[in-house]
mmCIF file of C-alpha atoms in Angstrom:
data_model
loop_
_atom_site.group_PDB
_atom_site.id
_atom_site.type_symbol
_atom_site.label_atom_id
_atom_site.label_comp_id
_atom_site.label_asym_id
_atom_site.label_seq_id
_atom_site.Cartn_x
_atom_site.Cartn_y
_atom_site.Cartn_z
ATOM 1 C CA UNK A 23 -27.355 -32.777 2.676
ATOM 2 C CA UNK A 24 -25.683 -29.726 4.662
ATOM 3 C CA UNK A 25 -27.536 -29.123 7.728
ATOM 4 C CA UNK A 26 -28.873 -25.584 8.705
ATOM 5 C CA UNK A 27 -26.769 -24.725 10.861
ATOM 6 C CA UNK A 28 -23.625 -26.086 8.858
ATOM 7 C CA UNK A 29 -24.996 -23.585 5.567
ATOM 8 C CA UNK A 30 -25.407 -20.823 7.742
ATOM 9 C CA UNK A 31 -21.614 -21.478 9.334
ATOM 10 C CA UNK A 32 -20.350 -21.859 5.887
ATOM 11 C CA UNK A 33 -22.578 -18.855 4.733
ATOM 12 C CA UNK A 34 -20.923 -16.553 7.935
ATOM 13 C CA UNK A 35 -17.226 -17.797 6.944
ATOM 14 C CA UNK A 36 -18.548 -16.053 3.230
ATOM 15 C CA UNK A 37 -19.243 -12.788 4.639
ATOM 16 C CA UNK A 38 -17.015 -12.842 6.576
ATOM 17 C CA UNK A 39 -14.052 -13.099 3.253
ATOM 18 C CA UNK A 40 -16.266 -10.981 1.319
ATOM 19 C CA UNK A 41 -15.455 -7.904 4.171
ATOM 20 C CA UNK A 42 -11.903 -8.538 4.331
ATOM 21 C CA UNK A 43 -11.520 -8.572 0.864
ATOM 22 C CA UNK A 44 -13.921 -5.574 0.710
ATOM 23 C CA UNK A 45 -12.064 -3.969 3.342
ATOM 24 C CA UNK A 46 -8.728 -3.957 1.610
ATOM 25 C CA UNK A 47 -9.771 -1.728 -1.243
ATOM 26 C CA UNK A 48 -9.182 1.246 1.137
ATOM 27 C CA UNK A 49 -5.441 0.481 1.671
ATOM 28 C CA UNK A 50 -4.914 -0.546 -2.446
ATOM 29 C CA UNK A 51 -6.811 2.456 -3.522
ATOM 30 C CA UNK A 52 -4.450 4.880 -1.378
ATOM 31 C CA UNK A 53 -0.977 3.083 -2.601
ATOM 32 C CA UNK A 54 -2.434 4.013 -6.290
ATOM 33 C CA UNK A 55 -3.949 7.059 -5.893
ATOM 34 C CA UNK A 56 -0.122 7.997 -4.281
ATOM 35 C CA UNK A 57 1.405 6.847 -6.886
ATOM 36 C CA UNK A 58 -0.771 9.776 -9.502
ATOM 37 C CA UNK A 59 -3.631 7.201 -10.366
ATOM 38 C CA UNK A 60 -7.032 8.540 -10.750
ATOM 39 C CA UNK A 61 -9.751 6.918 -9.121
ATOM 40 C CA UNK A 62 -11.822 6.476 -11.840
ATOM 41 C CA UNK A 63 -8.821 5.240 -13.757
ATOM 42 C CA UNK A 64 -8.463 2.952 -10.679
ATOM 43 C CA UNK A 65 -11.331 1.162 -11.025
ATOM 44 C CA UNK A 66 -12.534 1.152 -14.414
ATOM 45 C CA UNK A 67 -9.012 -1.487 -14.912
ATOM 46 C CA UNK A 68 -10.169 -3.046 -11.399
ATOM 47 C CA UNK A 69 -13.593 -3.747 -12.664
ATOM 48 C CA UNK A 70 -12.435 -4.661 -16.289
ATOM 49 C CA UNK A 71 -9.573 -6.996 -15.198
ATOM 50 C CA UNK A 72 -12.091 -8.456 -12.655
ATOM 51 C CA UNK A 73 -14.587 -9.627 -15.448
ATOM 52 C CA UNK A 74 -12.091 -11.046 -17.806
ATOM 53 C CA UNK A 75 -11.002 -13.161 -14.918
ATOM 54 C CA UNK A 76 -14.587 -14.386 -14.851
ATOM 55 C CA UNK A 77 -15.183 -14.578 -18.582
ATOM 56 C CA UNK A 78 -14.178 -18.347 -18.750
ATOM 57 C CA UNK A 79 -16.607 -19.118 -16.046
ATOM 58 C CA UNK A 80 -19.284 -17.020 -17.242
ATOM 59 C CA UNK A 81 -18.902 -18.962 -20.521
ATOM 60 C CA UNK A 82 -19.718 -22.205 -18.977
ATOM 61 C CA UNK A 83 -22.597 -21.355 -17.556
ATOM 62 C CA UNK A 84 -24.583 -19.557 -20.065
ATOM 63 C CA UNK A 85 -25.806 -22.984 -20.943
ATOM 64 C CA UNK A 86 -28.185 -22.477 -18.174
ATOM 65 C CA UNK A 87 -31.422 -21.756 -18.341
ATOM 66 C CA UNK A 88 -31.208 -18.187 -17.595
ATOM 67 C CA UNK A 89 -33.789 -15.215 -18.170
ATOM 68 C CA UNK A 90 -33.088 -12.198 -20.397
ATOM 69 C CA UNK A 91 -34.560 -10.042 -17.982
ATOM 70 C CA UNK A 92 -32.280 -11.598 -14.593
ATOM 71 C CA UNK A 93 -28.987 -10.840 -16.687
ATOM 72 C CA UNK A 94 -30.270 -7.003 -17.386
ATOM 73 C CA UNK A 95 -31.455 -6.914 -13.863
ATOM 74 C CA UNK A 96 -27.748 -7.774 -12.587
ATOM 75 C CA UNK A 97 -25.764 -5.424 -15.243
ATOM 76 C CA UNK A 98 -27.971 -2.958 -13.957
ATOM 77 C CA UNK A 99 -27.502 -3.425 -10.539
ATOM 78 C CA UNK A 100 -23.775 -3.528 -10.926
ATOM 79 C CA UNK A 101 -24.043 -0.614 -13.296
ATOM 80 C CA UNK A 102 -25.956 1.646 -11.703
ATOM 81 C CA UNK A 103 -26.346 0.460 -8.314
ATOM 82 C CA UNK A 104 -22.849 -0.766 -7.413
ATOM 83 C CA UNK A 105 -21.190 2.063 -9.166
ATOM 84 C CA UNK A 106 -23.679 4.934 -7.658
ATOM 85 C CA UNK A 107 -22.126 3.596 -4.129
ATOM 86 C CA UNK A 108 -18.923 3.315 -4.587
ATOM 87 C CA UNK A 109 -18.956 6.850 -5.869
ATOM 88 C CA UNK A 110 -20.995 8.495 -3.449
ATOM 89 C CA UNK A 111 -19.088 7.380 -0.736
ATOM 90 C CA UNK A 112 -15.823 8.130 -2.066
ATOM 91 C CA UNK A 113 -17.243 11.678 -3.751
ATOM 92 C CA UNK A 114 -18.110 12.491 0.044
ATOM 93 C CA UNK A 115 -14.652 12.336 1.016
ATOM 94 C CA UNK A 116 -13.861 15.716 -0.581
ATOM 95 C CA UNK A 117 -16.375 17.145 2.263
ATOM 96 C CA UNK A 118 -15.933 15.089 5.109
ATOM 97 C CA UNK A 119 -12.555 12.647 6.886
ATOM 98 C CA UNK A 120 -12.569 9.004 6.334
ATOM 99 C CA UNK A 121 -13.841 8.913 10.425
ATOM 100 C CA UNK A 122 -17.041 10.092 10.019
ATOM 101 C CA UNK A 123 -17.458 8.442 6.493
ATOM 102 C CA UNK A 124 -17.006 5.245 8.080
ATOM 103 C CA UNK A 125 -19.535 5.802 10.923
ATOM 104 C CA UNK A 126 -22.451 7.151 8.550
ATOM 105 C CA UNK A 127 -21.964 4.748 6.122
ATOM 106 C CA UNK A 128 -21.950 1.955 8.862
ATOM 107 C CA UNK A 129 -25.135 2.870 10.163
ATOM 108 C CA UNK A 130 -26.636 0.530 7.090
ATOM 109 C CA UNK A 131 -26.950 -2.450 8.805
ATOM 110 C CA UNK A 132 -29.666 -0.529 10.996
ATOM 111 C CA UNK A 133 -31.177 0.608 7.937
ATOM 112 C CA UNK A 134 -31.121 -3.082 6.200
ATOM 113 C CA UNK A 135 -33.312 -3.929 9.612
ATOM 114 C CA UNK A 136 -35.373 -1.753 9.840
ATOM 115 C CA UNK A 137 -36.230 -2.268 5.739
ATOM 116 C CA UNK A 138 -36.655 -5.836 6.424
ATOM 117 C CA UNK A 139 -38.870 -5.604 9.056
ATOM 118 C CA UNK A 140 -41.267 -3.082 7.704
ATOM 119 C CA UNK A 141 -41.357 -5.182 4.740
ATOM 120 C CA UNK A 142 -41.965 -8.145 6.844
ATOM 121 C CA UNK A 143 -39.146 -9.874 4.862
ATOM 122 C CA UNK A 144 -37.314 -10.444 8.339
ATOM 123 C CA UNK A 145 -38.175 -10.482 12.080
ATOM 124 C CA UNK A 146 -35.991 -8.170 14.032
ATOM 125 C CA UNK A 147 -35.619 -10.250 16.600
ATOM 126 C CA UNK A 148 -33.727 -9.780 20.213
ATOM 127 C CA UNK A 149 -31.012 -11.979 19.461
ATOM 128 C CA UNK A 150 -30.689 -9.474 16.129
ATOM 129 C CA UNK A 151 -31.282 -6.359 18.055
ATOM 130 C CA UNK A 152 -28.517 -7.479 20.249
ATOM 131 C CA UNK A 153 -26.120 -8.640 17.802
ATOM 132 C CA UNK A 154 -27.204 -5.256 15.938
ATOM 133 C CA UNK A 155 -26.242 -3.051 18.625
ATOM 134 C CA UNK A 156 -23.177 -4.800 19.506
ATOM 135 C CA UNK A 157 -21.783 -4.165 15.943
ATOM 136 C CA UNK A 158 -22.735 -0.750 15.761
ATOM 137 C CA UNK A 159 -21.032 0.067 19.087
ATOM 138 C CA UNK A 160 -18.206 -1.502 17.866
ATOM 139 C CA UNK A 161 -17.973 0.429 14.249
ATOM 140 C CA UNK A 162 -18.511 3.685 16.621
ATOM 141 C CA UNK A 163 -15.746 2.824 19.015
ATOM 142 C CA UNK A 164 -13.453 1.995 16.057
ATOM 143 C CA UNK A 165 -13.703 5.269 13.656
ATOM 144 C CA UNK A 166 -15.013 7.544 16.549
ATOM 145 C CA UNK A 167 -18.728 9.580 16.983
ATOM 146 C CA UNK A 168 -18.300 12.849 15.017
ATOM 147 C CA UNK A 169 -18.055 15.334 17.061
ATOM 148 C CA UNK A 170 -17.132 18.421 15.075
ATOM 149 C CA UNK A 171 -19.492 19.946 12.640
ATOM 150 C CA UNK A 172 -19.243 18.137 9.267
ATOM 151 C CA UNK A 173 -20.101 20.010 6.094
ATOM 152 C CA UNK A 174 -24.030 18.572 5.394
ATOM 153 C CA UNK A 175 -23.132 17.841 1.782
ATOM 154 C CA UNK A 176 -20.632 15.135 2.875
ATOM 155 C CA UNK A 177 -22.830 13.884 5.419
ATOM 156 C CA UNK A 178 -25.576 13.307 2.646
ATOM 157 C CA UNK A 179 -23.454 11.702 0.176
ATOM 158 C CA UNK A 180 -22.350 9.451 2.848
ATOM 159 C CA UNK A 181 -25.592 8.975 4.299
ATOM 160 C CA UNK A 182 -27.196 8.379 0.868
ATOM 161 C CA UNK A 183 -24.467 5.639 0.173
ATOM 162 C CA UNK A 184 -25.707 3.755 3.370
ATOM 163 C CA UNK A 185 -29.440 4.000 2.193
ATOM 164 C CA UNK A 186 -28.319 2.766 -0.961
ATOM 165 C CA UNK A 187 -26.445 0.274 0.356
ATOM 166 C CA UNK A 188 -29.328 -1.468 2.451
ATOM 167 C CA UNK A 189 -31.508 -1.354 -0.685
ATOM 168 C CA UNK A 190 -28.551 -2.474 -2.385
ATOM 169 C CA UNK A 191 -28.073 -5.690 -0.506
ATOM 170 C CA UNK A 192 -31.981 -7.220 -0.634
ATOM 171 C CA UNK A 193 -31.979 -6.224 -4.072
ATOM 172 C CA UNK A 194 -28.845 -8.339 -5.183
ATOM 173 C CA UNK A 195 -30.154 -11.613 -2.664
ATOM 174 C CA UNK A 196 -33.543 -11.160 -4.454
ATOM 175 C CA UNK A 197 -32.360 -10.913 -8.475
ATOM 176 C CA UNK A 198 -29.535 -13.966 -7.686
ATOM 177 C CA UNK A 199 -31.677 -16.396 -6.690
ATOM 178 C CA UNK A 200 -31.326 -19.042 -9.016
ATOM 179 C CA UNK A 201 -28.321 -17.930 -10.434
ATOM 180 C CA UNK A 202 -25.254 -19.426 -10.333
ATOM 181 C CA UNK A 203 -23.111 -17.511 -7.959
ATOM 182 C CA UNK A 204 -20.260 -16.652 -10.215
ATOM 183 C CA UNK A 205 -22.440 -16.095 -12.997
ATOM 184 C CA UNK A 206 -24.348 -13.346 -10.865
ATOM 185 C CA UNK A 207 -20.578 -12.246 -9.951
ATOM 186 C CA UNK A 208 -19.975 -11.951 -13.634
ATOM 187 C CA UNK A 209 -23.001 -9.922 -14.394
ATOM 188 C CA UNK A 210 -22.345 -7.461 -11.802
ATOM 189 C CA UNK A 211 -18.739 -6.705 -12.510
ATOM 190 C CA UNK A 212 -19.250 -6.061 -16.221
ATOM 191 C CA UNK A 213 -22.020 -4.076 -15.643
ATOM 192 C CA UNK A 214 -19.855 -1.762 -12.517
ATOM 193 C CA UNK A 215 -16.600 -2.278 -15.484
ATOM 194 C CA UNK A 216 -19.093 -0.467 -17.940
ATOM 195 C CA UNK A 217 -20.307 2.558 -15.918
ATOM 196 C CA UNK A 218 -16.613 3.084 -14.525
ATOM 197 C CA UNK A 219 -14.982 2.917 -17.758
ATOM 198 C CA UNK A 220 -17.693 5.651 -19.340
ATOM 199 C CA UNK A 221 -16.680 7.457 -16.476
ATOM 200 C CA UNK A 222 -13.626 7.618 -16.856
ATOM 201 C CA UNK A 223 -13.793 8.286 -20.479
ATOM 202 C CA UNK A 224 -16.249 11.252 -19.972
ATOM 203 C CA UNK A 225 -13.082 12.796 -17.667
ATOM 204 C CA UNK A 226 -11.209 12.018 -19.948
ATOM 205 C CA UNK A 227 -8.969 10.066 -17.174
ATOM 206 C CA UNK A 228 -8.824 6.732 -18.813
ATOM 207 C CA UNK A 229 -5.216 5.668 -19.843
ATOM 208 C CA UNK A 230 -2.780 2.397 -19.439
ATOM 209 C CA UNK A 231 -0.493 3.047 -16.135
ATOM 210 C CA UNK A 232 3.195 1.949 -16.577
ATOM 211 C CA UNK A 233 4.548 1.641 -13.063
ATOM 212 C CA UNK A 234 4.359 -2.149 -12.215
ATOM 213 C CA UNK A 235 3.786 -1.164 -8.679
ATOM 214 C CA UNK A 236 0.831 0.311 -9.941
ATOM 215 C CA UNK A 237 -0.331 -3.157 -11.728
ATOM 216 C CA UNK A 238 0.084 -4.651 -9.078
ATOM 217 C CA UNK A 239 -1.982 -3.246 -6.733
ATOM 218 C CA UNK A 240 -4.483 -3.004 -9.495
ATOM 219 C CA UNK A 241 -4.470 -6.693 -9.930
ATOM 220 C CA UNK A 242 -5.051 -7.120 -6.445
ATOM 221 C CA UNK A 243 -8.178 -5.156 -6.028
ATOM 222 C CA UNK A 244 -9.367 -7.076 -9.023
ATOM 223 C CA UNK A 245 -8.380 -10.332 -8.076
ATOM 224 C CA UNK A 246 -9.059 -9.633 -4.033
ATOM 225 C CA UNK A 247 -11.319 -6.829 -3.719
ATOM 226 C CA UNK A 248 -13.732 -7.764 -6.602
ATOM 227 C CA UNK A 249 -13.877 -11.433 -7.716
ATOM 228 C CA UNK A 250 -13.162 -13.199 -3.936
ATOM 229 C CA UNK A 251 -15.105 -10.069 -2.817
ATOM 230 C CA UNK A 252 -18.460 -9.980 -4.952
ATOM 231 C CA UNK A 253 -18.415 -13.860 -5.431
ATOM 232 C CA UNK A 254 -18.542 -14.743 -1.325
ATOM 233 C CA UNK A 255 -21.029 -12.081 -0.916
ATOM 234 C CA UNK A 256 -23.341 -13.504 -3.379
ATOM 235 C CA UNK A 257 -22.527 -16.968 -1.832
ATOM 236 C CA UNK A 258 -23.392 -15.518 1.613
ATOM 237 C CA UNK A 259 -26.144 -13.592 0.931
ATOM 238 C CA UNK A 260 -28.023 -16.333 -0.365
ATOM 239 C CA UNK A 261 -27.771 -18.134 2.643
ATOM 240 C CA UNK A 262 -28.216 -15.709 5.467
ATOM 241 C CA UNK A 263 -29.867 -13.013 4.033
ATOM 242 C CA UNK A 264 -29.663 -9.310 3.858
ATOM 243 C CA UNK A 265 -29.852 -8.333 7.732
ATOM 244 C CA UNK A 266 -27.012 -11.003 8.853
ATOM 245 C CA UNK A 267 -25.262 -10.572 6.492
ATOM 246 C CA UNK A 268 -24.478 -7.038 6.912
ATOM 247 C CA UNK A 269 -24.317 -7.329 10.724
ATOM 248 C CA UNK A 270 -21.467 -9.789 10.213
ATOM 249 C CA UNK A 271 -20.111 -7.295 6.900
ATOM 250 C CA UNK A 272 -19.379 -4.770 9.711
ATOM 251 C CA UNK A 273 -15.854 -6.747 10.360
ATOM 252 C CA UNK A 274 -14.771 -4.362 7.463
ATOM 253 C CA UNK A 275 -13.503 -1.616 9.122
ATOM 254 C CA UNK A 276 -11.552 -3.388 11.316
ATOM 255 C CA UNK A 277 -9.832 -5.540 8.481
ATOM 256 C CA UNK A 278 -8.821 -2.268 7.012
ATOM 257 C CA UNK A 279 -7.900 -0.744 10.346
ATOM 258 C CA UNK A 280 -5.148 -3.481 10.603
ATOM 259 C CA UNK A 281 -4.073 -3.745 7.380
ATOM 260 C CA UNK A 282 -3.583 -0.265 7.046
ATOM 261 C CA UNK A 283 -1.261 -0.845 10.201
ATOM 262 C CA UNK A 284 0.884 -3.651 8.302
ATOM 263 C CA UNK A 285 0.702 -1.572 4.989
ATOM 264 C CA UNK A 286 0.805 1.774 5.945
ATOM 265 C CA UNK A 287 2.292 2.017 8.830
ATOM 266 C CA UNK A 288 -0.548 3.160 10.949
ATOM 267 C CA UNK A 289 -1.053 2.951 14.325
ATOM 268 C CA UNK A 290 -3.291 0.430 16.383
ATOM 269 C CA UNK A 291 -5.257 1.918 18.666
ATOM 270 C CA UNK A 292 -7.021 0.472 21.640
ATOM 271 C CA UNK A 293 -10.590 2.044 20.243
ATOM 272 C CA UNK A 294 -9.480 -0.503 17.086
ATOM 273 C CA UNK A 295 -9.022 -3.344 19.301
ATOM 274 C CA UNK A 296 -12.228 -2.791 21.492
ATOM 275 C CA UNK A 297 -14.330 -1.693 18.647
ATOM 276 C CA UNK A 298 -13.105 -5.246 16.680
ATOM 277 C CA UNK A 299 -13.968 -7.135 19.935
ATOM 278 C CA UNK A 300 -17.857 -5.780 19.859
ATOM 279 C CA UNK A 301 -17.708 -6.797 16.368
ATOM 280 C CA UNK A 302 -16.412 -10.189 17.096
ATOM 281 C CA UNK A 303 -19.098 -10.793 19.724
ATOM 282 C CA UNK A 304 -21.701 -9.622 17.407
ATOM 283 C CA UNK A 305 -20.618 -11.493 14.697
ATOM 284 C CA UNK A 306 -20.638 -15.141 17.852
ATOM 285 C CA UNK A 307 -24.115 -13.793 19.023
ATOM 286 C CA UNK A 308 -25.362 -14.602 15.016
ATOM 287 C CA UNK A 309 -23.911 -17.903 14.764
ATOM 288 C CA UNK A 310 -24.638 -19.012 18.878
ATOM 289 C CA UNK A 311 -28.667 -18.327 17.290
ATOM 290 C CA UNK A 312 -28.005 -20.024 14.222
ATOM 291 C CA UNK A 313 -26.149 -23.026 15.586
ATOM 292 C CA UNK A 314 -29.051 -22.932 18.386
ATOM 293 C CA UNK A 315 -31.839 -22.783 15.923
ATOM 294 C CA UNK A 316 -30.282 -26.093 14.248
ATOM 295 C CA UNK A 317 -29.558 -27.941 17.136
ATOM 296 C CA UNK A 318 -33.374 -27.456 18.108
ATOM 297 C CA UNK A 319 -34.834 -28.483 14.909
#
């Protein structure tokens, strides 16, 4: 048997894949887009490549005893709930820069807290609090506090992303349970491949790219920023639960900050490098409890 603090090691190491991976749709979505790709194109292939991937797997496990109502549930929540995010936060881009995106739709690890502890699902403890702050420093430090006014209809796409998000994550960790993990994976891409490929069709922006560069980079954001992504998130989740897991998720940003350095040529800052630090110690301060917790047992 693994012991509880060895699961919740092995659950962090999860999370912490399922940002990277996360975080390097940013950086694959802007070498497409450059290229003449439309978003929606852009992901309804992403989405679509990413559940024939998983169509083998998903095959072997329908054996399992596995409600009606749990496999709407997931195509639902990777329909409609997946899909709603990705778009709102992108959408808001058109109102607001990528800075203060980043920063409001950071703020949902707060929000995943707070949820969890009016619910009574979680204790917000100090060592959370802590770890908590230390993350959300860090994220502000990284993309910068906002200091110009932003246009309010960005803000509340980007804000309502975030919400979303936090409902998002208990949601997901409460449907999976007793799924297998890339089963639930499977269920959630199809149903985000479905609502992106309407999309698409409805703007009338769905069509086969022929650069390979293009493929390419679509193929990674399936194989990367979907299946590794969605699959050790689900993995995670399980075992940590919503309000570590996206304390530790918050290493995003500064994934993308440095590949976006190696990729695109960007520069490193020093607010990158001090904002990742905070991150890193928040991301120590959950495991030192964890790993405490265990050894007093």
């Amino acid at each position: 048997m693994e012991s509880s603090g060895a699961s919740k090691s092995r659950g962090t190491a999860l999370i912490v894949i399922s940002a990277i991976s996360f975080g390097s749709i940013s950086v694959l979505t802007v070498l497409t887009t450059d290229a003449g790709v439309p978003l929606l194109t852009i992901m309804a292939w992403r989405y679509v490549l990413g559940a024939f991937m998983l169509g083998a797997t998903a095959r072997r496990l329908t054996s399992r005893s596995i409600s009606t109502r749990r496999i709407i549930q997931l195509l639902l929540i990777g329909g409609f709930g997946q899909a709603l995010i990705t778009y709102l936060s992108l959408y808001s881009l058109k109102y607001i820069p990528v800075g203060p995106l980043a920063f409001l739709f950071y703020t949902y690890p707060a929000w995943v807290a707070v949820i969890a502890a009016v619910r009574g699902t979680e204790k917000l403890t100090a060592v959370r609090v802590t770890a908590l702050m230390l993350a959300l420093i860090g994220v502000t430090v990284m993309v910068g506090m906002p200091v110009e006014r932003l246009n309010p209809i960005g803000v509340g796409f980007a804000l309502a992303s975030a919400l979303l998000y936090s409902i998002y994550l208990p949601a997901l960790e409460h449907v999976q349970e007793g799924v297998p993990a890339m089963f639930a994976t499977f269920l959630l891409i199809v149903g985000a491949a479905v609502s992106f490929v309407l999309s698409a069709l409805l703007a009338r922006e769905l069509f086969i790219p022929r650069d390979a560069s293009v493929w390419r980079n679509i193929l990674l954001l399936a194989v990367v920023s979907t299946v590794i992504a969605f699959s050790s998130l689900i993995k995670g989740l399980s075992v940590l639960g919503p309000v570590r897991t996206a304390i530790i998720a918050t290493v995003e940003p500064f994934f993308t900050a440095i590949l976006g350095v190696i990729v695109l040529s960007n520069q490193l800052s020093a607010a990158t490098l001090a904002g990742g630090i905070l991150i890193a110690a928040a991301i120590l301060v959950i495991e030192w409890s964890s790993t405490r917790i265990a050894a007093t047992a």
